[in-house]
Short mmCIF file of C-alpha atoms (C1' of nucleotides) in Angstrom, two decimals:
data_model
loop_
_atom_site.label_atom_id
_atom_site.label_comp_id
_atom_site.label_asym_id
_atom_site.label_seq_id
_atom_site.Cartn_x
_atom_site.Cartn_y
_atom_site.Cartn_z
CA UNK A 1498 -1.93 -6.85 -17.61
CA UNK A 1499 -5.70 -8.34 -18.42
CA UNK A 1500 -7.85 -8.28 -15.73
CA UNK A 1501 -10.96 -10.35 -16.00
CA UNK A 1502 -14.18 -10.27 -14.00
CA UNK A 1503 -16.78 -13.16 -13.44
CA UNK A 1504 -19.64 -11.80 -13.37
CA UNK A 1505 -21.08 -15.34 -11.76
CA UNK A 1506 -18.59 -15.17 -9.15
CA UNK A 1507 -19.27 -14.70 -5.02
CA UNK A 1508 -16.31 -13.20 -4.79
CA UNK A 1509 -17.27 -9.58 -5.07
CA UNK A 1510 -15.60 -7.52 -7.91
CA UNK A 1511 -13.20 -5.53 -5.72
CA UNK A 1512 -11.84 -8.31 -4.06
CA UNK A 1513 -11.18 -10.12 -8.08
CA UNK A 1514 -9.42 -7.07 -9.09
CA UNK A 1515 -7.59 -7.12 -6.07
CA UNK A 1516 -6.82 -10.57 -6.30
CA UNK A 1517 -5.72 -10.25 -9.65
CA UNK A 1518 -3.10 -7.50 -9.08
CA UNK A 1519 -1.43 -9.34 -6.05
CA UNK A 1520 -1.32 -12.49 -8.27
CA UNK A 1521 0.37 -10.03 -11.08
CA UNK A 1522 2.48 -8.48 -8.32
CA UNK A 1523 3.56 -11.96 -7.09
CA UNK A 1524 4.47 -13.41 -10.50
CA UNK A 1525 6.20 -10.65 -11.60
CA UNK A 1526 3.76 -9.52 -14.11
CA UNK A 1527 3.43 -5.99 -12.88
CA UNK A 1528 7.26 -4.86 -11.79
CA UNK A 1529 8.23 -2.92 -8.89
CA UNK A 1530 7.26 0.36 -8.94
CA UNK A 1531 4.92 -0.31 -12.18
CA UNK A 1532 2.23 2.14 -13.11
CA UNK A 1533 -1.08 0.91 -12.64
CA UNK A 1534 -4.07 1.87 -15.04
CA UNK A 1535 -6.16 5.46 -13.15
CA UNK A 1536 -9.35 4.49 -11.42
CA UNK A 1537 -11.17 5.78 -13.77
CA UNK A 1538 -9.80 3.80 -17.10
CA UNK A 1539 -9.91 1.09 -15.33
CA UNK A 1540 -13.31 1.45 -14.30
CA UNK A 1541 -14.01 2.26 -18.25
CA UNK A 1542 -12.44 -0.58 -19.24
CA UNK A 1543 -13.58 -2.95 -17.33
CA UNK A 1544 -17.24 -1.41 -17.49
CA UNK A 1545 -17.65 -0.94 -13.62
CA UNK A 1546 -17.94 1.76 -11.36
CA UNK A 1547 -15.22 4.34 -10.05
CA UNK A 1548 -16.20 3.66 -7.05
CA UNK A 1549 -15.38 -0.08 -7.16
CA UNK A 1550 -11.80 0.33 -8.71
CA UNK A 1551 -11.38 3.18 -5.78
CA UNK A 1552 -11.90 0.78 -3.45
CA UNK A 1553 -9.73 -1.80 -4.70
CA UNK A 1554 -6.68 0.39 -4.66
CA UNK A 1555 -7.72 1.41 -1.16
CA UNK A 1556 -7.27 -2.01 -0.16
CA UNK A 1557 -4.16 -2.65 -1.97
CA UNK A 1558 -2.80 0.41 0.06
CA UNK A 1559 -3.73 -0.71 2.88
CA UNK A 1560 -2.25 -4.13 2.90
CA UNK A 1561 0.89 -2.54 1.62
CA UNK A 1562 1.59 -3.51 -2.28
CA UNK A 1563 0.55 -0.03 -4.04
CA UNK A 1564 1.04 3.04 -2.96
CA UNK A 1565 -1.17 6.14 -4.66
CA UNK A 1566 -0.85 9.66 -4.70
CA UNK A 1567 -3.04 12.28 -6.18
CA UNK A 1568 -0.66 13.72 -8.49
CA UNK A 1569 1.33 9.62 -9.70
CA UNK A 1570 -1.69 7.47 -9.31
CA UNK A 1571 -1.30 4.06 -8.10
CA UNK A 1572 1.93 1.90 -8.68
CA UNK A 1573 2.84 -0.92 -7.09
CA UNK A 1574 5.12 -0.43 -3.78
CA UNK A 1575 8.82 -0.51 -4.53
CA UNK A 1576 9.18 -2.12 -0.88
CA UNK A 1577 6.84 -4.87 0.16
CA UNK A 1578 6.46 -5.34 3.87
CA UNK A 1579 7.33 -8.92 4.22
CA UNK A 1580 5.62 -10.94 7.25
CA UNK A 1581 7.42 -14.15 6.90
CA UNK A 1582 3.96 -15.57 7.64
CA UNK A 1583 0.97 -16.62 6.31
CA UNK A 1584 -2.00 -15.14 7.51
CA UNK A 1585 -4.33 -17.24 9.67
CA UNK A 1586 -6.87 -16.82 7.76
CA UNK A 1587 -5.07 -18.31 4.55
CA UNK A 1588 -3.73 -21.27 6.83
CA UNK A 1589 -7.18 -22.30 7.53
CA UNK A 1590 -8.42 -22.12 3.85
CA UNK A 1591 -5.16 -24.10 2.34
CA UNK A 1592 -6.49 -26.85 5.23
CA UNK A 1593 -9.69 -26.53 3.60
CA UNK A 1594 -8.86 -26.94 0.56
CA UNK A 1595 -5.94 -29.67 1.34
CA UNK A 1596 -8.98 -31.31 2.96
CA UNK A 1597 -11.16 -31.10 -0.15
CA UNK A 1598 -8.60 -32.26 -2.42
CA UNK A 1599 -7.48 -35.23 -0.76
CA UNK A 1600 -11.50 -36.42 -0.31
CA UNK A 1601 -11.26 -35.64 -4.16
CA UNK A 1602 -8.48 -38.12 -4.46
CA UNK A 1603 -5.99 -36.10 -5.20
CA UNK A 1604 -2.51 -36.74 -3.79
CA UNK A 1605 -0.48 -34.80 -1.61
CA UNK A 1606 2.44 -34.56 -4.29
CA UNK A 1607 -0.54 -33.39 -6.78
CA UNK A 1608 -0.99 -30.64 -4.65
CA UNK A 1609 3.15 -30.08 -3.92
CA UNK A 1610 2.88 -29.53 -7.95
CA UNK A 1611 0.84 -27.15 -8.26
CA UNK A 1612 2.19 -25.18 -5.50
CA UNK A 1613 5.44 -25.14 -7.62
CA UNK A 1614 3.38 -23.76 -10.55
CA UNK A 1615 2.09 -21.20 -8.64
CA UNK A 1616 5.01 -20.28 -6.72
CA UNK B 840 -16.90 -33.83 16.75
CA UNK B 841 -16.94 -30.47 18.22
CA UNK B 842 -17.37 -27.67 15.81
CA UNK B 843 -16.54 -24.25 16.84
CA UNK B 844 -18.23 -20.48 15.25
CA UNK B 845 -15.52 -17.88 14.89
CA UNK B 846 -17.72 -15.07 15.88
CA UNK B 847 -15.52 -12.48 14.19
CA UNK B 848 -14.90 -14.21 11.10
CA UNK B 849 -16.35 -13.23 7.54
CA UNK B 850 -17.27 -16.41 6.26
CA UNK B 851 -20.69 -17.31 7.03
CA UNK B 852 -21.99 -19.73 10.36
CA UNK B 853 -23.06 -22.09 7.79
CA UNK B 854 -20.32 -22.03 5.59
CA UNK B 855 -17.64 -22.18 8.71
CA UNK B 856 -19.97 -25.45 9.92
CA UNK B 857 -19.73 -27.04 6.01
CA UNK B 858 -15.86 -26.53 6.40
CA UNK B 859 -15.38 -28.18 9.48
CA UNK B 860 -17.34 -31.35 8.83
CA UNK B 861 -15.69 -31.52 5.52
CA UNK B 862 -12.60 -30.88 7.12
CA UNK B 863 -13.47 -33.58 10.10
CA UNK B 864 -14.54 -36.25 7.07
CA UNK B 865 -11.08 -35.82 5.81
CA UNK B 866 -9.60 -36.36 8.71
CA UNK B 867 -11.11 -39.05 9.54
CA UNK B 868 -12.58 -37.87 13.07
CA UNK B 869 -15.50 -38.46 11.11
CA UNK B 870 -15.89 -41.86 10.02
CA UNK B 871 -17.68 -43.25 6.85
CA UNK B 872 -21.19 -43.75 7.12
CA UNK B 873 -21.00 -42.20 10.46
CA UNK B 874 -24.38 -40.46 11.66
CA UNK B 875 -23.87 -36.68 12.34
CA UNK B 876 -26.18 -35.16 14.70
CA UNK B 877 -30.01 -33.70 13.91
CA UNK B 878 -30.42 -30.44 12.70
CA UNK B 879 -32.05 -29.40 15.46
CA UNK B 880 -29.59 -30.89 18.20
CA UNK B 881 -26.69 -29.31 16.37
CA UNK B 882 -28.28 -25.75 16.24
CA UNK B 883 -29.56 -26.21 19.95
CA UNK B 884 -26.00 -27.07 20.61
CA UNK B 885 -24.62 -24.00 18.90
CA UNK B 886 -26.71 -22.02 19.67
CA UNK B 887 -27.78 -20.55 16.56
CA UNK B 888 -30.61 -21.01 13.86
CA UNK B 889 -32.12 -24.40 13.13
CA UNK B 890 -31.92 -23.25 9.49
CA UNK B 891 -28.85 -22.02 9.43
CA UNK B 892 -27.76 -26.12 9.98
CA UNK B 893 -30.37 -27.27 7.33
CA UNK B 894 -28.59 -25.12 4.74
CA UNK B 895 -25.29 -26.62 6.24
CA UNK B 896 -26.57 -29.76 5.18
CA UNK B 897 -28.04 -29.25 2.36
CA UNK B 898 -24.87 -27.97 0.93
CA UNK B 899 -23.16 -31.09 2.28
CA UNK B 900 -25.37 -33.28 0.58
CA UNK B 901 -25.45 -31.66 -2.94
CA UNK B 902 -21.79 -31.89 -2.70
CA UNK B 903 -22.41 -35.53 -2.47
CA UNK B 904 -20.22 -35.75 1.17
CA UNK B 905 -23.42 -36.76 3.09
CA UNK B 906 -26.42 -38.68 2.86
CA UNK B 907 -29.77 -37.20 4.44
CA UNK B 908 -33.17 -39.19 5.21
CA UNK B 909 -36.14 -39.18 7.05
CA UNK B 910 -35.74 -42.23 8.60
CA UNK B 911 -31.85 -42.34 9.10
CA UNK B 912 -30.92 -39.08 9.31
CA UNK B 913 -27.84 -37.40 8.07
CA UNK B 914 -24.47 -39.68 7.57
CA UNK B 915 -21.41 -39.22 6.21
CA UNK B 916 -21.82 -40.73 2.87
CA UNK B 917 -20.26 -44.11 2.69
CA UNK B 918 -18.71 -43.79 -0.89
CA UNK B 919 -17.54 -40.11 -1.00
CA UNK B 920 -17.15 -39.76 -5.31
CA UNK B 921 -13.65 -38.74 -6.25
CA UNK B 922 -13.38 -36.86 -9.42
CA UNK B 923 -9.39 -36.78 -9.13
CA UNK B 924 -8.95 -33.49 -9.22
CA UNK B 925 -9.06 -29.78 -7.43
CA UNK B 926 -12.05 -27.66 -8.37
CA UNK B 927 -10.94 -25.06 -10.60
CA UNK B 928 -12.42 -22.18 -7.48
CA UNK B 929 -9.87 -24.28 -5.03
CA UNK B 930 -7.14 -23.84 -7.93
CA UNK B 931 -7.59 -20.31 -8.20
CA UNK B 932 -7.98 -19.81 -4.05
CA UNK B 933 -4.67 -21.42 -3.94
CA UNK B 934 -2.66 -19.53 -6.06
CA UNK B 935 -4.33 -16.55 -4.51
CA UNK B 936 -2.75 -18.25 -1.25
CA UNK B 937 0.60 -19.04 -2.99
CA UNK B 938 1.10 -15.38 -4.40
CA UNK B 939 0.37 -14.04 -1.16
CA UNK B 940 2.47 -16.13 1.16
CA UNK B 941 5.61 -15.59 -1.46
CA UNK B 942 5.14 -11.96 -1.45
CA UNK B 943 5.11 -12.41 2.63
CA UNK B 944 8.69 -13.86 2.21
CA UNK B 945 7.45 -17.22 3.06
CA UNK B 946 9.73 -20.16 1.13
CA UNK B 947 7.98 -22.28 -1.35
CA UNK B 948 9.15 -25.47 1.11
CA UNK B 949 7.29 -23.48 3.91
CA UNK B 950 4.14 -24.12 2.27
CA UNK B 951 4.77 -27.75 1.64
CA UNK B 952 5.00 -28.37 4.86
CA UNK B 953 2.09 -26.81 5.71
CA UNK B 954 0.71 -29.22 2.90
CA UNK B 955 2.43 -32.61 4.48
CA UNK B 956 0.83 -31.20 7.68
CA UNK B 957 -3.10 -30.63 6.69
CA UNK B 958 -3.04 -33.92 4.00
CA UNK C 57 -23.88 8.03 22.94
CA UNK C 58 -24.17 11.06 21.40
CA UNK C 59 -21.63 11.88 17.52
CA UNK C 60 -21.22 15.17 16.53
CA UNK C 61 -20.21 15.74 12.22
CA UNK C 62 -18.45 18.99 11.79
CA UNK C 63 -18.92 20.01 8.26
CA UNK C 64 -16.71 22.04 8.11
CA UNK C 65 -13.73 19.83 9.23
CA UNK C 66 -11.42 18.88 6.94
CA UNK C 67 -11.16 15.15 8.52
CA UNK C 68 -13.44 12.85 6.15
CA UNK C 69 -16.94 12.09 7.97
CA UNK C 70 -16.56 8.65 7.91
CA UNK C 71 -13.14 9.90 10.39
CA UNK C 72 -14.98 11.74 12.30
CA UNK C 73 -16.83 9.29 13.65
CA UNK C 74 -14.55 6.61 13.71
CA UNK C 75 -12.69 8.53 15.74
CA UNK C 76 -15.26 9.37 17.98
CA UNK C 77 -16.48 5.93 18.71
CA UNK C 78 -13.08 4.91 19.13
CA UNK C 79 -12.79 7.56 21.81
CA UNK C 80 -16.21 6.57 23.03
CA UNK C 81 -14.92 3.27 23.68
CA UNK C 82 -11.81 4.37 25.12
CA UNK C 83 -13.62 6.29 27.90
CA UNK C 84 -15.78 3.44 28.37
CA UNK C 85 -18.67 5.65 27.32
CA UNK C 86 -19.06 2.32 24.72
CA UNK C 87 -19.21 -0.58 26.82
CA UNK C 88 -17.73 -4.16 25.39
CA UNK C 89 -19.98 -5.92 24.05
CA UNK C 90 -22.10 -3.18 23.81
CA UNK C 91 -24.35 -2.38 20.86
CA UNK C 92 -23.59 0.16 17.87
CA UNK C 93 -26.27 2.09 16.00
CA UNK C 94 -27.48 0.29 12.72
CA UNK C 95 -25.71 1.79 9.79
CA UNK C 96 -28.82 2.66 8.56
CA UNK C 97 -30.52 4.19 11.79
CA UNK C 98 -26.97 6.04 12.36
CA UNK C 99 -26.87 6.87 8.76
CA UNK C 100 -30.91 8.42 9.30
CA UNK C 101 -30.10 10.06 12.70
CA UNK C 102 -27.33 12.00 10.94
CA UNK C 103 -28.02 12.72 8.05
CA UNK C 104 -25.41 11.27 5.81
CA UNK C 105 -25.50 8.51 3.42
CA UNK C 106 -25.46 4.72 4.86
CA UNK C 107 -22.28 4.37 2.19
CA UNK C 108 -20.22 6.92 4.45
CA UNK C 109 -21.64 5.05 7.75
CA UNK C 110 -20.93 1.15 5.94
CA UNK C 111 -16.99 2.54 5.49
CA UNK C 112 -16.52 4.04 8.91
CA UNK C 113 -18.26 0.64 10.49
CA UNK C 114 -15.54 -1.43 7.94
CA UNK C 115 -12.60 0.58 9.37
CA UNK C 116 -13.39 -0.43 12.60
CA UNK C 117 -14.06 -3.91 12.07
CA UNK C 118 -10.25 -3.94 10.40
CA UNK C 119 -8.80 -2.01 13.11
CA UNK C 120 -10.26 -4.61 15.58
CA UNK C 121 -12.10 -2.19 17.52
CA UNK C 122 -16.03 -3.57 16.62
CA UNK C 123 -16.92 -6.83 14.75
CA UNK C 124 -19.81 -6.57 12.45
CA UNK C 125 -22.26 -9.22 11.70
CA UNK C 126 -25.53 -9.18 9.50
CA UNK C 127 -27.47 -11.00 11.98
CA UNK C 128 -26.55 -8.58 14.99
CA UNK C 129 -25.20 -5.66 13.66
CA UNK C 130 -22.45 -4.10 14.96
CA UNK C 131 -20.77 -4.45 18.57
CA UNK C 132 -17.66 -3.05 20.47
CA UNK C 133 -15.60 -6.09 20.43
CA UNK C 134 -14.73 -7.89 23.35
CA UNK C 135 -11.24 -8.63 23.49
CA UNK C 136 -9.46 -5.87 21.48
CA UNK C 137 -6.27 -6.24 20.33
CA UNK C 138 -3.52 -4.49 21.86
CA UNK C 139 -0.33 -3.56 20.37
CA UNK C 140 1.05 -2.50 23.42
CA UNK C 141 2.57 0.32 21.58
CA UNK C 142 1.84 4.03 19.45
CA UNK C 143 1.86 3.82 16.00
CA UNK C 144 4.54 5.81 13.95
CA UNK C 145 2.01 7.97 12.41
CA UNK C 146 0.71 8.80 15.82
CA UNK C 147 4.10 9.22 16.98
CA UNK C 148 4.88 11.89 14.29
CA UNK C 149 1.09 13.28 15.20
CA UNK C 150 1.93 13.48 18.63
CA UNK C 151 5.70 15.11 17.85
CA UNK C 152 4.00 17.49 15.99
CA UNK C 153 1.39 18.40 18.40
CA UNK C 154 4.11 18.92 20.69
CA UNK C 155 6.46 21.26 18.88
CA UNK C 156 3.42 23.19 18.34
CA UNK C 157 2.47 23.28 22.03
CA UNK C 158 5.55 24.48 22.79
CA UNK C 159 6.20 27.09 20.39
CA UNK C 160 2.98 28.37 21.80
CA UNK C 161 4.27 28.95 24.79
CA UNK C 162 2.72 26.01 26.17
CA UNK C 163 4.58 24.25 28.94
CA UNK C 164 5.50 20.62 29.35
CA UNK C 165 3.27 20.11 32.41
CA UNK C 166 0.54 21.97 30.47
CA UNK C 167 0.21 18.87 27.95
CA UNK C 168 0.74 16.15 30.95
CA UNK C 169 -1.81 17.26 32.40
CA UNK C 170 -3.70 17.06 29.43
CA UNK C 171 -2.53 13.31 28.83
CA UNK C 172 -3.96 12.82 32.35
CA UNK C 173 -7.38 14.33 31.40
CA UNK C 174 -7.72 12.96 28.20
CA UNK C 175 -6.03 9.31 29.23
CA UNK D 1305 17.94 21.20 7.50
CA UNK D 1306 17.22 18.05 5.55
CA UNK D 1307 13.32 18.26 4.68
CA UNK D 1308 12.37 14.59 3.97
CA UNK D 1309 8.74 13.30 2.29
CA UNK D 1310 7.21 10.30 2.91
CA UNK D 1311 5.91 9.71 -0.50
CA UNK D 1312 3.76 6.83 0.96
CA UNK D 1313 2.42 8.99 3.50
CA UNK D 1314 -1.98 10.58 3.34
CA UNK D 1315 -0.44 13.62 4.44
CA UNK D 1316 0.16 15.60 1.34
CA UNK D 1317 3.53 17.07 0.54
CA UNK D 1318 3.16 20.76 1.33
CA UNK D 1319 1.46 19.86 4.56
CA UNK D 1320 4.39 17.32 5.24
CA UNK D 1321 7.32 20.15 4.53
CA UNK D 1322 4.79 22.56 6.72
CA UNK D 1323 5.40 20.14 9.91
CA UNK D 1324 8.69 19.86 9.72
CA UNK D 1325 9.68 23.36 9.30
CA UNK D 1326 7.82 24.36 12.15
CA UNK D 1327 9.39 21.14 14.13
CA UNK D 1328 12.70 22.33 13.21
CA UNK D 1329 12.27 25.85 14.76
CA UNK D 1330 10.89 23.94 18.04
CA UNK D 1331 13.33 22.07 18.00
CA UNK D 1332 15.86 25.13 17.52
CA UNK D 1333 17.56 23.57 14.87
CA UNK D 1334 16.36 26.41 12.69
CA UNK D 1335 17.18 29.69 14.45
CA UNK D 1336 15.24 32.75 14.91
CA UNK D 1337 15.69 35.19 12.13
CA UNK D 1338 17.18 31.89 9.78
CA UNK D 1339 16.78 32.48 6.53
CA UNK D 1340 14.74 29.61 4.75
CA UNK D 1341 15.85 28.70 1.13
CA UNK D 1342 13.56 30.05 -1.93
CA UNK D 1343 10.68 28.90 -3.21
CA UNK D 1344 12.50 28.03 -6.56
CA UNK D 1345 15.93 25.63 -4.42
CA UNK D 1346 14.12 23.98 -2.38
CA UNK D 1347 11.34 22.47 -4.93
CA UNK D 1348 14.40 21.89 -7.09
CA UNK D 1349 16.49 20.18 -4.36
CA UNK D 1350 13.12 17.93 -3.25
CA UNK D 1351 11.95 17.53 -6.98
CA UNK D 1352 8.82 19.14 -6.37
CA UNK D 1353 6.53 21.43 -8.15
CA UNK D 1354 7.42 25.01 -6.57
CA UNK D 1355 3.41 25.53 -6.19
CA UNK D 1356 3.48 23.00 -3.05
CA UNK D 1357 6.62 24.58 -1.74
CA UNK D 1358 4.73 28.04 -2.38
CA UNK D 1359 1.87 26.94 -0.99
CA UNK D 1360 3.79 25.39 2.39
CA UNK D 1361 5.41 29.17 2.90
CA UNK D 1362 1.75 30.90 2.57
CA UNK D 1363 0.84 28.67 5.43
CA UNK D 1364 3.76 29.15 7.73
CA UNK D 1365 3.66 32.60 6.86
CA UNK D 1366 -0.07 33.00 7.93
CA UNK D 1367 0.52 31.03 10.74
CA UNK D 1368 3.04 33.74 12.16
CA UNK D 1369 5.80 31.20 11.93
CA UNK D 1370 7.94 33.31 8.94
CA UNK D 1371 8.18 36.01 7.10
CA UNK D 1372 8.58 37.03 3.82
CA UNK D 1373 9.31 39.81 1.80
CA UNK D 1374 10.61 39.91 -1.82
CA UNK D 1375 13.87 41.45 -0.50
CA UNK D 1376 15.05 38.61 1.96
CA UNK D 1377 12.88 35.73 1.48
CA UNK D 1378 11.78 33.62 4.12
CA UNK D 1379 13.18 33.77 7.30
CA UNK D 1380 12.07 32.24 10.88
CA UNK D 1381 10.01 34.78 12.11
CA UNK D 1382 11.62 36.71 15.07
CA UNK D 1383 9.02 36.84 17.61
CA UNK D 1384 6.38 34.55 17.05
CA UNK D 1385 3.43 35.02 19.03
CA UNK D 1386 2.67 32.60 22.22
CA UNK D 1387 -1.02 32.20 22.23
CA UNK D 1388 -0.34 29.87 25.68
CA UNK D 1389 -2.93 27.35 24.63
CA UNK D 1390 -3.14 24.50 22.73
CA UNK D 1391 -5.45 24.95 19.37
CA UNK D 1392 -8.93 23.00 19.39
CA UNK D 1393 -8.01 21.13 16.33
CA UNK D 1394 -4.62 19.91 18.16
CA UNK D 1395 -6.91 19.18 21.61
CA UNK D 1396 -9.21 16.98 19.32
CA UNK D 1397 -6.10 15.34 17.71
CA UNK D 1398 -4.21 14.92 21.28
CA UNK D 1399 -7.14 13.48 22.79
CA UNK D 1400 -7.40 11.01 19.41
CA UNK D 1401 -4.14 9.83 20.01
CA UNK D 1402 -4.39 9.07 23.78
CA UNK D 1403 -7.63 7.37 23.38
CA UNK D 1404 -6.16 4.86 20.58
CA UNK D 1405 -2.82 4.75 22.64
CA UNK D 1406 -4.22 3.66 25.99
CA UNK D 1407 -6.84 0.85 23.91
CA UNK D 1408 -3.47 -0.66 22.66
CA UNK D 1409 -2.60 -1.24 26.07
CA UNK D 1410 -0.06 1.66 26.30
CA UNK D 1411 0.41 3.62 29.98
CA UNK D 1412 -0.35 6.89 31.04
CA UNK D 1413 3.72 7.26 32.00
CA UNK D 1414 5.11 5.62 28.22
CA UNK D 1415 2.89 8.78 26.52
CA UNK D 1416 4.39 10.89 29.17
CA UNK D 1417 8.00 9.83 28.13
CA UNK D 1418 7.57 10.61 24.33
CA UNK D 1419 6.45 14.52 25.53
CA UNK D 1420 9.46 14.87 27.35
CA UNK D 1421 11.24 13.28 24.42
CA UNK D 1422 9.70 15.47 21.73
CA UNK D 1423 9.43 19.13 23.83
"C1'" DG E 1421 -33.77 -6.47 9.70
"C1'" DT E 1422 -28.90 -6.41 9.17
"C1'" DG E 1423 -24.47 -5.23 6.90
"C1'" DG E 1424 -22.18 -5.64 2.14
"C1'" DT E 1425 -21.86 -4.47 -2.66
"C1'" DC E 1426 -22.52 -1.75 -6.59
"C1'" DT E 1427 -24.03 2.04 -9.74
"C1'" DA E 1428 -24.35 6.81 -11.69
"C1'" DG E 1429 -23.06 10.92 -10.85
"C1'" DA E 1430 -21.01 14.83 -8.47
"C1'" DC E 1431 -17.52 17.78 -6.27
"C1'" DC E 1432 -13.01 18.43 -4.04
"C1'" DA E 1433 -7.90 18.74 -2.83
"C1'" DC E 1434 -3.45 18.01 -4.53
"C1'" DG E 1435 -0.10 19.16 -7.63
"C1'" DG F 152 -5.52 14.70 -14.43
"C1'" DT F 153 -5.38 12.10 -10.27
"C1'" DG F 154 -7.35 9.67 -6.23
"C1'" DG F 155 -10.72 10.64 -2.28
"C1'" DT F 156 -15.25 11.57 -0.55
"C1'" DC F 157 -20.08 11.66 -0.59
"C1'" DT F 158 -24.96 11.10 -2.10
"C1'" DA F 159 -29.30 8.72 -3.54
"C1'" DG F 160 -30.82 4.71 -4.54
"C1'" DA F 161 -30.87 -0.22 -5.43
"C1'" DC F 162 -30.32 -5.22 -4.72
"C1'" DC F 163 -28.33 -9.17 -2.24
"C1'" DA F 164 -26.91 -12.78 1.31
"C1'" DC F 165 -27.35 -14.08 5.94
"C1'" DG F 166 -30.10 -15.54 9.48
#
DNA sequence: GTGGTCTAGACCACG
DNA sequence: GTGGTCTAGACCACG
């Protein structure tokens, strides 16, 4: 899987990577149970610091999609905890963004689309 | 209007303020051409930094959703441009949004509803 | 309120005081509301790296026991959270504590009255 | 005895094997005098490296817990010493745990219930 | 002035 | 070889 930083972006680095994986997780990309790349070749390969990759995964851990051990590295969890829900905090930025879109002009069924695409 | 600070929340007070006239101007709680309050009434009323508001604003305006002037001063912007589509950061927030809620367990019709419900 | 590092602990400093504002708070030693160290002042008055005090202040903020902003700094929060119940891994702590206890010839009343000291 | 690791678990694997030995002989369902398996079955039967299962024995062994010799293995030490207290480190970790317990709203009698549950 | 992010580099425990 | 911790130092956004 490709991972790709921008550089421009407000979104700080650990939070892309992390966004990336979930996304990869989500589609299918990276499988159940997949291997993910060591801190450290990641953080070679993408040209950032060990310490930025470390915290990713510590992230990812935490909200329950990889797990990592010392001796296995990181791979994603073979058992996702599934809330059901969507986080509060991701209801109020789809109504942001619902909001933005529709002052954009786009329509609702626009928007129904591309949830299908990204489902 | 009223326009409320989450205290606790990462995004930033002026950011949280943009979102919720944005959000109001979709609505339609705010109406076209309707005159939001001063600068310096709205931070009085929140309690917080009179430039804090102006940068509020400012974004607002750039963004072409309100009109600011010295004599009138700041509207909602009576012809709000619609380019038609979502901005290619709200594309990618929302299939960050998509991924996550599927991995939750949450049904793709789950999050159309939420659409039907914030359009 | 006074954080002691022993360095020679094998809980993580960053732990160490996490844990020990959490009990501070607990006591009521840390009163709602009331006002952490800076990270940097903390970080100064202890010797250690701002980094190690920046994670232990994060934890907290995800646990819902502080909420950190850049304007104020950090705070014991107000309303925290409350599960209403002991978390498995505290559960297992707490088992193993026990078992421990006891094979030390430690009675049951022994730990109560512990639990009543330390609650 | 059925040893079982949490491979998603912090705690690492020898220290996880450690706790549960020394629950079981609380608990009495390994006897005095039992004989533990070697080194060599039981990192076969957990597919482990026989270092951590090595390394788990050293501990219990030091601890007073078992003994070993190269004649009869490892067997639940006979009389193991009652120091009557509880260790420092376990005080520190007991007082942890009723600290975060009571701030998630949980009583005095509920901890009370798991120590009679788990002596 | 505050917390948040990131780097370069180091050492450590686990296995 | 792996992730985890920590330092010294820097720059940034927010307010």
């Amino acid at each position: 899987m490709v991972i790709k930083i921008d550089e421009y972006s407000d979104v700080p680095i650990y939070m892309q990577i992390r966004n990336q994986i979930v996304m990869g997780i989500s589609s299918g990309e990276l499988a159940s149970g997949e291997q993910l790349p060591t801190v450290r070749s990641l953080a070679l390969e993408m040209g950032i610091n060990t310490m930025t990759v470390s915290k990713t995964y510590q992230i990812l851990k935490n909200e329950g999609y990889i797990t990592t051990d010392r001796k296995n590295g990181a791979r994603v969890r073979a058992e996702i905890k599934q809330s059901g829900v969507i986080s509060e905090e991701n209801k109020a930025e789809l109504r942001r963004i619902v909001s933005e879109a529709r002052l954009s002009g786009v329509s609702k069924n626009d928007i129904k689309n591309l949830i299908d695409e990204y489902y």
